[in-house]
Every structure is written in structure tokens, then in C-alpha cells.
Short mmCIF file of C-alpha atoms and ligand atoms in Angstrom, two decimals:
data_model
loop_
_atom_site.label_atom_id
_atom_site.label_comp_id
_atom_site.label_asym_id
_atom_site.label_seq_id
_atom_site.Cartn_x
_atom_site.Cartn_y
_atom_site.Cartn_z
CA UNK W 230 -28.82 9.70 7.31
CA UNK W 231 -29.93 7.18 9.86
CA UNK W 232 -30.72 3.53 8.94
CA UNK W 233 -33.63 2.34 10.95
CA UNK W 234 -33.49 -1.54 11.02
CA UNK W 235 -37.18 -1.94 9.47
CA UNK W 236 -36.05 0.47 5.92
CA UNK W 237 -32.63 -1.71 5.81
CA UNK W 238 -34.06 -4.82 6.42
CA UNK W 239 -35.99 -4.44 2.70
CA UNK W 240 -32.49 -4.15 0.90
CA UNK W 241 -31.98 -7.66 1.72
CA UNK W 242 -34.92 -9.54 0.87
CA UNK W 243 -36.56 -10.61 -2.64
CA UNK W 244 -33.51 -10.03 -4.51
CA UNK W 245 -33.96 -12.01 -7.97
CA UNK W 246 -32.18 -14.50 -7.78
CA UNK W 247 -30.51 -14.74 -4.71
CA UNK W 248 -27.04 -16.95 -4.16
CA UNK W 249 -28.41 -17.62 -0.26
CA UNK W 250 -32.09 -17.49 0.74
CA UNK W 251 -33.46 -18.11 3.95
CA UNK W 252 -37.18 -17.63 4.89
CA UNK W 253 -38.36 -17.45 8.44
CA UNK W 254 -35.18 -19.62 9.41
CA UNK W 255 -36.04 -20.19 13.45
CA UNK W 256 -33.56 -22.14 15.97
CA UNK W 257 -34.43 -23.12 19.41
CA UNK W 258 -32.36 -24.36 22.38
CA UNK W 259 -34.93 -25.88 24.76
CA UNK W 260 -37.21 -22.89 25.37
CA UNK W 261 -34.41 -19.98 23.92
CA UNK W 262 -35.13 -18.42 20.73
CA UNK W 263 -31.40 -18.44 19.46
CA UNK W 264 -32.33 -17.65 15.67
CA UNK W 265 -35.66 -15.66 15.29
CA UNK W 266 -37.66 -15.91 12.07
CA UNK W 267 -34.54 -14.94 9.97
CA UNK W 268 -35.42 -13.71 6.61
CA UNK W 269 -32.57 -12.81 4.49
CA UNK W 270 -31.60 -12.94 0.43
CA UNK W 271 -27.88 -12.88 -0.11
CA UNK W 272 -26.59 -11.47 -3.19
CA UNK W 273 -24.96 -14.09 -5.98
CA UNK W 274 -21.74 -13.55 -6.52
CA UNK W 275 -19.87 -11.35 -3.94
CA UNK W 276 -18.96 -11.13 0.07
CA UNK W 277 -21.55 -11.10 2.94
CA UNK W 278 -19.94 -10.13 6.28
CA UNK W 279 -22.07 -11.37 8.94
CA UNK W 280 -21.63 -9.17 12.35
CA UNK W 281 -23.05 -8.70 15.54
CA UNK W 282 -22.31 -9.30 18.67
CA UNK W 283 -21.40 -12.81 20.81
CA UNK W 284 -24.52 -14.90 20.98
CA UNK W 285 -26.06 -13.07 18.36
CA UNK W 286 -26.91 -16.34 16.03
CA UNK W 287 -24.03 -15.67 13.73
CA UNK W 288 -22.64 -19.20 13.78
CA UNK W 289 -26.08 -21.11 13.96
CA UNK W 290 -27.44 -19.18 11.52
CA UNK W 291 -24.66 -20.02 9.45
CA UNK W 292 -24.39 -23.80 10.36
CA UNK W 293 -28.27 -23.99 9.56
CA UNK W 294 -27.80 -22.39 5.48
CA UNK W 295 -24.80 -24.81 5.78
CA UNK W 296 -26.53 -27.94 7.12
CA UNK W 297 -24.69 -28.68 9.53
CA UNK W 298 -27.47 -28.05 11.92
CA UNK W 299 -31.71 -28.54 11.30
CA UNK W 300 -33.47 -25.29 11.40
CA UNK W 301 -36.92 -25.68 13.66
CA UNK W 302 -38.56 -23.85 11.48
CA UNK W 303 -38.31 -22.17 7.80
CA UNK W 304 -36.52 -23.12 4.70
CA UNK W 305 -33.18 -22.51 3.39
CA UNK W 306 -32.12 -22.24 -0.67
CA UNK W 307 -28.40 -22.02 -1.57
CA UNK W 308 -27.71 -21.88 -5.63
CA UNK W 309 -31.57 -22.61 -5.93
CA UNK W 310 -30.87 -26.37 -3.83
CA UNK W 311 -33.37 -26.45 -0.88
CA UNK W 312 -30.20 -27.56 1.42
CA UNK W 313 -33.29 -29.59 3.81
CA UNK W 314 -33.96 -31.86 1.17
CA UNK W 315 -31.12 -32.13 -1.51
CA UNK W 316 -28.35 -34.76 -2.26
CA UNK W 317 -25.61 -34.03 -0.06
CA UNK W 318 -23.01 -34.85 -2.86
CA UNK W 319 -24.43 -32.39 -5.20
CA UNK W 320 -24.79 -29.67 -2.28
CA UNK W 321 -21.12 -30.84 -1.47
CA UNK W 322 -20.00 -29.69 -4.94
CA UNK W 323 -22.38 -26.13 -4.48
CA UNK W 324 -20.86 -25.38 -1.47
CA UNK W 325 -18.39 -25.51 1.36
CA UNK W 326 -18.42 -24.40 5.10
CA UNK W 327 -16.00 -23.80 7.56
CA UNK W 328 -16.88 -24.24 10.98
CA UNK W 329 -15.94 -21.77 13.51
CA UNK W 330 -13.95 -24.38 15.62
CA UNK W 331 -12.35 -27.17 13.82
CA UNK W 332 -11.27 -30.16 15.56
CA UNK W 333 -9.92 -33.42 13.56
CA UNK W 334 -8.84 -36.83 15.58
CA UNK W 335 -6.63 -38.01 12.95
CA UNK W 336 -3.08 -36.67 12.44
CA UNK W 337 -2.86 -35.09 8.95
CA UNK W 338 -0.84 -32.93 7.37
CA UNK W 339 -1.94 -29.98 5.71
CA UNK W 340 -1.56 -31.19 2.16
CA UNK W 341 -3.65 -34.28 3.42
CA UNK W 342 -5.92 -31.90 5.21
CA UNK W 343 -6.19 -29.73 1.98
CA UNK W 344 -6.32 -32.89 -0.69
CA UNK W 345 -9.34 -34.33 1.52
CA UNK W 346 -11.19 -30.72 0.75
CA UNK W 347 -11.24 -32.38 -2.94
CA UNK W 348 -13.21 -35.19 -1.82
CA UNK W 349 -16.81 -34.07 -3.28
CA UNK W 350 -14.75 -34.08 -6.29
CA UNK W 351 -12.29 -36.71 -6.38
CA UNK W 352 -14.03 -39.45 -4.07
CA UNK W 353 -10.91 -40.02 -2.75
CA UNK W 354 -8.74 -40.99 -5.54
CA UNK W 355 -7.48 -37.52 -6.31
CA UNK W 356 -6.86 -36.84 -10.31
CA UNK W 357 -4.43 -34.95 -11.48
CA UNK W 358 -6.52 -32.19 -11.68
CA UNK W 359 -7.57 -32.55 -7.83
CA UNK W 360 -3.92 -31.90 -6.82
CA UNK W 361 -2.83 -28.75 -9.26
CA UNK W 362 -6.05 -27.36 -7.01
CA UNK W 363 -4.50 -28.68 -3.77
CA UNK W 364 -1.16 -26.96 -4.75
CA UNK W 365 -3.46 -24.06 -5.78
CA UNK W 366 -4.80 -23.61 -2.56
CA UNK W 367 -1.89 -23.89 -0.62
CA UNK W 368 0.05 -21.13 -2.34
CA UNK W 369 -2.93 -18.91 -1.99
CA UNK W 370 -2.67 -19.84 1.55
CA UNK W 371 0.81 -19.09 1.92
CA UNK W 372 1.41 -22.36 2.56
CA UNK W 373 3.64 -24.30 0.52
CA UNK W 374 6.62 -24.10 2.89
CA UNK W 375 4.17 -25.59 5.51
CA UNK W 376 2.53 -28.27 3.40
CA UNK W 377 4.28 -31.20 4.87
CA UNK W 378 3.79 -30.39 8.37
CA UNK W 379 1.59 -31.91 10.39
CA UNK W 380 -1.40 -30.03 11.74
CA UNK W 381 -0.51 -30.47 15.12
CA UNK W 382 2.71 -28.71 14.65
CA UNK W 383 1.12 -25.31 13.42
CA UNK W 384 0.81 -22.01 14.85
CA UNK W 385 -3.18 -21.28 15.82
CA UNK W 386 -3.17 -18.86 12.37
CA UNK W 387 -1.29 -21.41 10.24
CA UNK W 388 -3.92 -24.00 10.92
CA UNK W 389 -6.97 -21.52 10.27
CA UNK W 390 -5.12 -21.07 7.13
CA UNK W 391 -4.99 -24.67 6.30
CA UNK W 392 -8.74 -25.03 7.40
CA UNK W 393 -9.47 -22.20 4.66
CA UNK W 394 -7.43 -23.65 2.08
CA UNK W 395 -9.43 -26.89 2.50
CA UNK W 396 -12.68 -25.02 2.06
CA UNK W 397 -11.76 -22.86 -1.12
CA UNK W 398 -9.90 -26.27 -2.82
CA UNK W 399 -13.42 -27.21 -3.17
CA UNK W 400 -14.21 -24.82 -5.91
CA UNK W 401 -17.81 -24.03 -4.74
CA UNK W 402 -19.68 -21.78 -5.56
CA UNK W 403 -20.77 -21.13 -2.53
CA UNK W 404 -18.48 -20.17 0.52
CA UNK W 405 -19.47 -20.10 4.09
CA UNK W 406 -16.52 -19.48 6.61
CA UNK W 407 -16.98 -18.69 10.56
CA UNK W 408 -14.87 -16.56 11.53
CA UNK W 409 -11.87 -17.28 9.31
CA UNK W 410 -9.57 -14.43 10.72
CA UNK W 411 -9.40 -16.13 14.03
CA UNK W 412 -5.84 -15.92 15.08
CA UNK W 413 -4.74 -14.33 11.81
CA UNK W 414 -2.04 -11.49 12.03
CA UNK W 415 -2.80 -8.47 10.12
CA UNK W 416 -0.28 -9.73 6.87
CA UNK W 417 -2.62 -12.56 6.50
CA UNK W 418 -6.22 -11.40 7.53
CA UNK W 419 -5.64 -8.57 4.91
CA UNK W 420 -4.53 -11.23 2.35
CA UNK W 421 -7.22 -14.06 2.83
CA UNK W 422 -9.89 -11.03 2.65
CA UNK W 423 -8.27 -10.19 -0.28
CA UNK W 424 -8.29 -13.64 -1.91
CA UNK W 425 -12.23 -13.77 -0.99
CA UNK W 426 -12.99 -10.65 -2.64
CA UNK W 427 -11.17 -11.98 -5.52
CA UNK W 428 -12.76 -14.79 -5.72
CA UNK W 429 -16.62 -13.31 -5.41
CA UNK W 430 -15.33 -11.16 -7.71
CA UNK W 431 -13.31 -12.67 -10.67
CA UNK W 432 -15.05 -16.16 -10.04
CA UNK W 433 -18.54 -15.07 -9.40
CA UNK W 434 -18.24 -16.32 -6.00
CA UNK W 435 -21.22 -16.09 -3.35
CA UNK W 436 -18.88 -15.91 0.15
CA UNK W 437 -20.39 -15.26 2.78
CA UNK W 438 -17.79 -14.71 6.05
CA UNK W 439 -18.41 -13.82 9.59
CA UNK W 440 -16.26 -11.30 11.30
CA UNK W 441 -15.73 -9.58 14.42
CA UNK W 442 -13.71 -6.47 12.86
CA UNK W 443 -16.75 -4.20 11.45
CA UNK W 444 -13.39 -2.19 9.43
CA UNK W 445 -12.71 -5.48 7.82
CA UNK W 446 -16.46 -6.10 6.92
CA UNK W 447 -16.56 -2.14 5.97
CA UNK W 448 -13.81 -2.07 3.45
CA UNK W 449 -13.89 -5.75 2.05
CA UNK W 450 -17.51 -6.80 1.90
CA UNK W 451 -20.45 -6.28 -0.84
CA UNK W 452 -22.94 -6.63 1.83
CA UNK W 453 -23.09 -6.28 5.57
CA UNK W 454 -26.08 -8.36 7.79
CA UNK W 455 -25.82 -7.47 11.27
CA UNK W 456 -27.39 -9.74 13.76
CA UNK W 457 -28.83 -9.42 17.32
CA UNK W 458 -30.42 -11.30 19.37
CA UNK W 459 -31.35 -13.86 16.88
CA UNK W 460 -32.90 -11.50 14.59
CA UNK W 461 -31.10 -9.74 11.25
CA UNK W 462 -31.22 -6.16 12.79
CA UNK W 463 -30.16 -4.14 9.73
CA UNK W 464 -28.50 -5.21 6.30
CA UNK W 465 -27.14 -3.24 3.57
CA UNK W 466 -23.92 -2.00 1.81
CA UNK W 467 -21.29 -0.89 3.78
CA UNK W 468 -22.36 2.68 3.55
CA UNK W 469 -25.90 2.13 4.86
CA UNK W 470 -24.11 0.17 7.44
CA UNK W 471 -21.24 1.73 8.68
CA UNK W 472 -23.81 4.69 10.90
CA UNK W 473 -22.46 5.51 14.30
CA UNK W 474 -26.43 4.79 16.00
CA UNK W 475 -26.64 1.86 14.04
CA UNK W 476 -23.75 0.30 15.00
CA UNK W 477 -23.79 1.77 18.74
CA UNK W 478 -27.35 -0.30 18.91
CA UNK W 479 -26.29 -3.09 17.69
CA UNK W 480 -22.67 -3.76 20.24
CA UNK W 481 -24.23 -1.35 22.89
CA UNK W 482 -21.32 0.74 22.94
CA UNK W 483 -20.35 4.72 21.23
CA UNK W 484 -19.15 3.84 18.15
CA UNK W 485 -17.56 6.79 15.73
CA UNK W 486 -17.43 6.45 11.82
CA UNK W 487 -14.41 8.45 9.88
CA UNK W 488 -13.67 8.37 6.22
CA UNK W 489 -10.23 7.95 5.20
CA UNK W 490 -9.04 7.57 1.67
CA UNK W 491 -12.55 6.62 0.71
CA UNK W 492 -13.20 3.95 3.27
CA UNK W 493 -15.27 4.09 6.33
CA UNK W 494 -13.67 3.22 9.37
CA UNK W 495 -15.19 2.79 12.67
CA UNK W 496 -13.43 3.31 16.42
CA UNK W 497 -14.46 2.13 19.11
CA UNK W 498 -11.82 2.17 22.08
CA UNK W 499 -12.72 4.29 24.84
N1 ADP F 283 -25.60 -26.59 21.53
C1 ADP F 283 -26.24 -25.17 21.99
N2 ADP F 283 -26.83 -25.52 22.67
C2 ADP F 283 -27.66 -24.17 23.27
N3 ADP F 283 -27.62 -23.34 23.26
C3 ADP F 283 -26.90 -23.10 22.40
C4 ADP F 283 -26.30 -24.04 21.64
N4 ADP F 283 -25.28 -23.52 20.79
C5 ADP F 283 -25.38 -21.98 20.85
N5 ADP F 283 -26.10 -21.94 21.90
C6 ADP F 283 -26.54 -20.50 22.27
O1 ADP F 283 -26.95 -19.96 20.76
C7 ADP F 283 -27.00 -18.54 20.70
C8 ADP F 283 -25.93 -18.31 19.51
O2 ADP F 283 -24.77 -18.69 19.77
P1 ADP F 283 -24.39 -18.80 18.26
O3 ADP F 283 -24.64 -18.74 16.83
O4 ADP F 283 -22.80 -19.65 18.63
O5 ADP F 283 -24.01 -17.04 18.23
P2 ADP F 283 -22.65 -16.30 18.04
O6 ADP F 283 -22.13 -17.06 16.26
O7 ADP F 283 -23.23 -15.16 17.15
O8 ADP F 283 -21.53 -15.60 18.25
C9 ADP F 283 -25.91 -18.27 21.80
O9 ADP F 283 -26.88 -17.71 23.35
C10 ADP F 283 -25.12 -19.78 22.78
O10 ADP F 283 -25.30 -19.70 23.73
MG1 MG F 284 -20.31 -17.70 16.36
#
């Protein structure tokens, strides 16, 4: 079955009570449109993988949904809250965001950074309950032994896990993560995707994650959204998206898809 973008797109618009809804979201830099009239509903409770080539508009769209960036047009609602008009403190309790690049001007330990994630709840005065969340998040991301190290004393992958721990520690219903697997080794990448899937399945969280490895999207996501040139080119279940023609079209290179142990795996090396 070949899934064309136009038939496929309907799979992700018009869902009842979506976790995230984008309606006509547009962003321009000068005359260049980088997010182009995106309409998208993402299911409540589940992992959505956002895929697509460099420059497709994934980070821009995610930043708009996460209210890190204002759109030039359209509307986004997250858990029923309009991100443009809702109060910041209300939104911060509903949604946590990991940016693609994370720089801090202050020197913090891992535990201090993760504790900072509780700020929407603690307002700077963490309670016992906040500290329990912090320790749990540290453990979750395999950081307990590194908790007292400063961030500048960590490897890139360890630092990346600390930022993800900070985001998960916020305990929000909606979590947006832009390339959280950056710099992670295989074991930590697999563990992190497993943790995100558990958070979606067991805690009903709505998780959107930008990933470059389409096989990670295939194996861990409930829904895959493929972007190209600022638009949603296709959206659906892994079985609907893991199609050679469709992936070839998105990435501009020949892709084969194999079924291995009930999973759809793409190969694309020369
Ligand atoms: N601040 C900016 N000014 C001008 N162009 C930008 C800016 N940020 C992103 N872009 C452009 O917008 C497009 C989409 O970028 P981005 O959303 O980061 O893509 P992706 O995350 O899919 O790789 C790219 O062509 C990028 O060069
Ligand atoms: Mg990006």
C-alpha cells in the first residue's frame, strides 16, 4: 500500500479531544515561510515522533507549540489551553519543553538543574514531595551517580540526560522534546525511548519527540508526523508511514523497509 500525503494527512486532523491541536500555524523569516499552514491534531496520551530532513521546520513547529516562539498565523491549543493567551504559570504546569540546544549561563550541578524543573510547582522553595520527584527523575535517567557533578564536567550525552530529567521532573501532561537522543549511546537512547513510552502508556502523558532515526520512530511512536519544507507531508501510525515510497519522498534517498521481529525497520545505506 502506498500512502500519499493527501490521504494520510486526514489521519491527524479532526481527532476528538486531541492533546495538541495546531490550526493553520505559519511562521516566516523575512519572505521565507518555514512553517506553512500546518493543521495537526496529536492524540492525547501517546508518543508522537516528529521526523523529517534538516530544515523541515520541526524545531520551529515544536517551539511554537511550546510557546518558545510566536507564530505569524494560526492557533495552537495544548490540553485545551490556547498557548498564545493562557497564563504562563498555568501552561508551565501543563507542558514542559526541551529545546534542541541548551545553554546555561550559570554553573549548576545535575541535581540543581533537575530541581529547577520543579520550579512551576515549588516556586523556588522545593518541598519534600518536589525532592522525591527530583530523585526519581535522576534515577530514571541513570544520573544518580552524577547528581553532584557540574554540568560542564559531563559528557554531551550525560548532559543531555540531565536536561531531559529536568523536563520530565516537571510532571506535566504534555512533554515536547527536540532531539532528546542527541549524543546518547545506544543503551541510553533505548532506555530513554522506553521511559518516554512508559510515561505515555502508564501515566497518560502526551509526548512529542523529534528524532532523526526513523527506526526509533517506527519502534517507539504511536504516531509519526513527517515534515518537509515547512509542511506536514504525512502523518499516521508507524505502519502507515514506514513505506519506502513515502520515506524516499520525505528524505530524498532510496529507502527499503523490512519486517523484523514484528517491527518495521528501514535501511538506507548505499
Ligand atoms: N531565527 C531564524 N532566522 C531565519 N531562519 C531560520 C531561523 N530559525 C530557523 N530558520 C530556518 O527555518 C527553517 C526550519 O528550521 P528548523 O525548524 O530549525 O528545522 P528542523 O528542526 O526541521 O531542522 C530552516 O530553513 C532554518 O534555516
Ligand atoms: Mg531542529
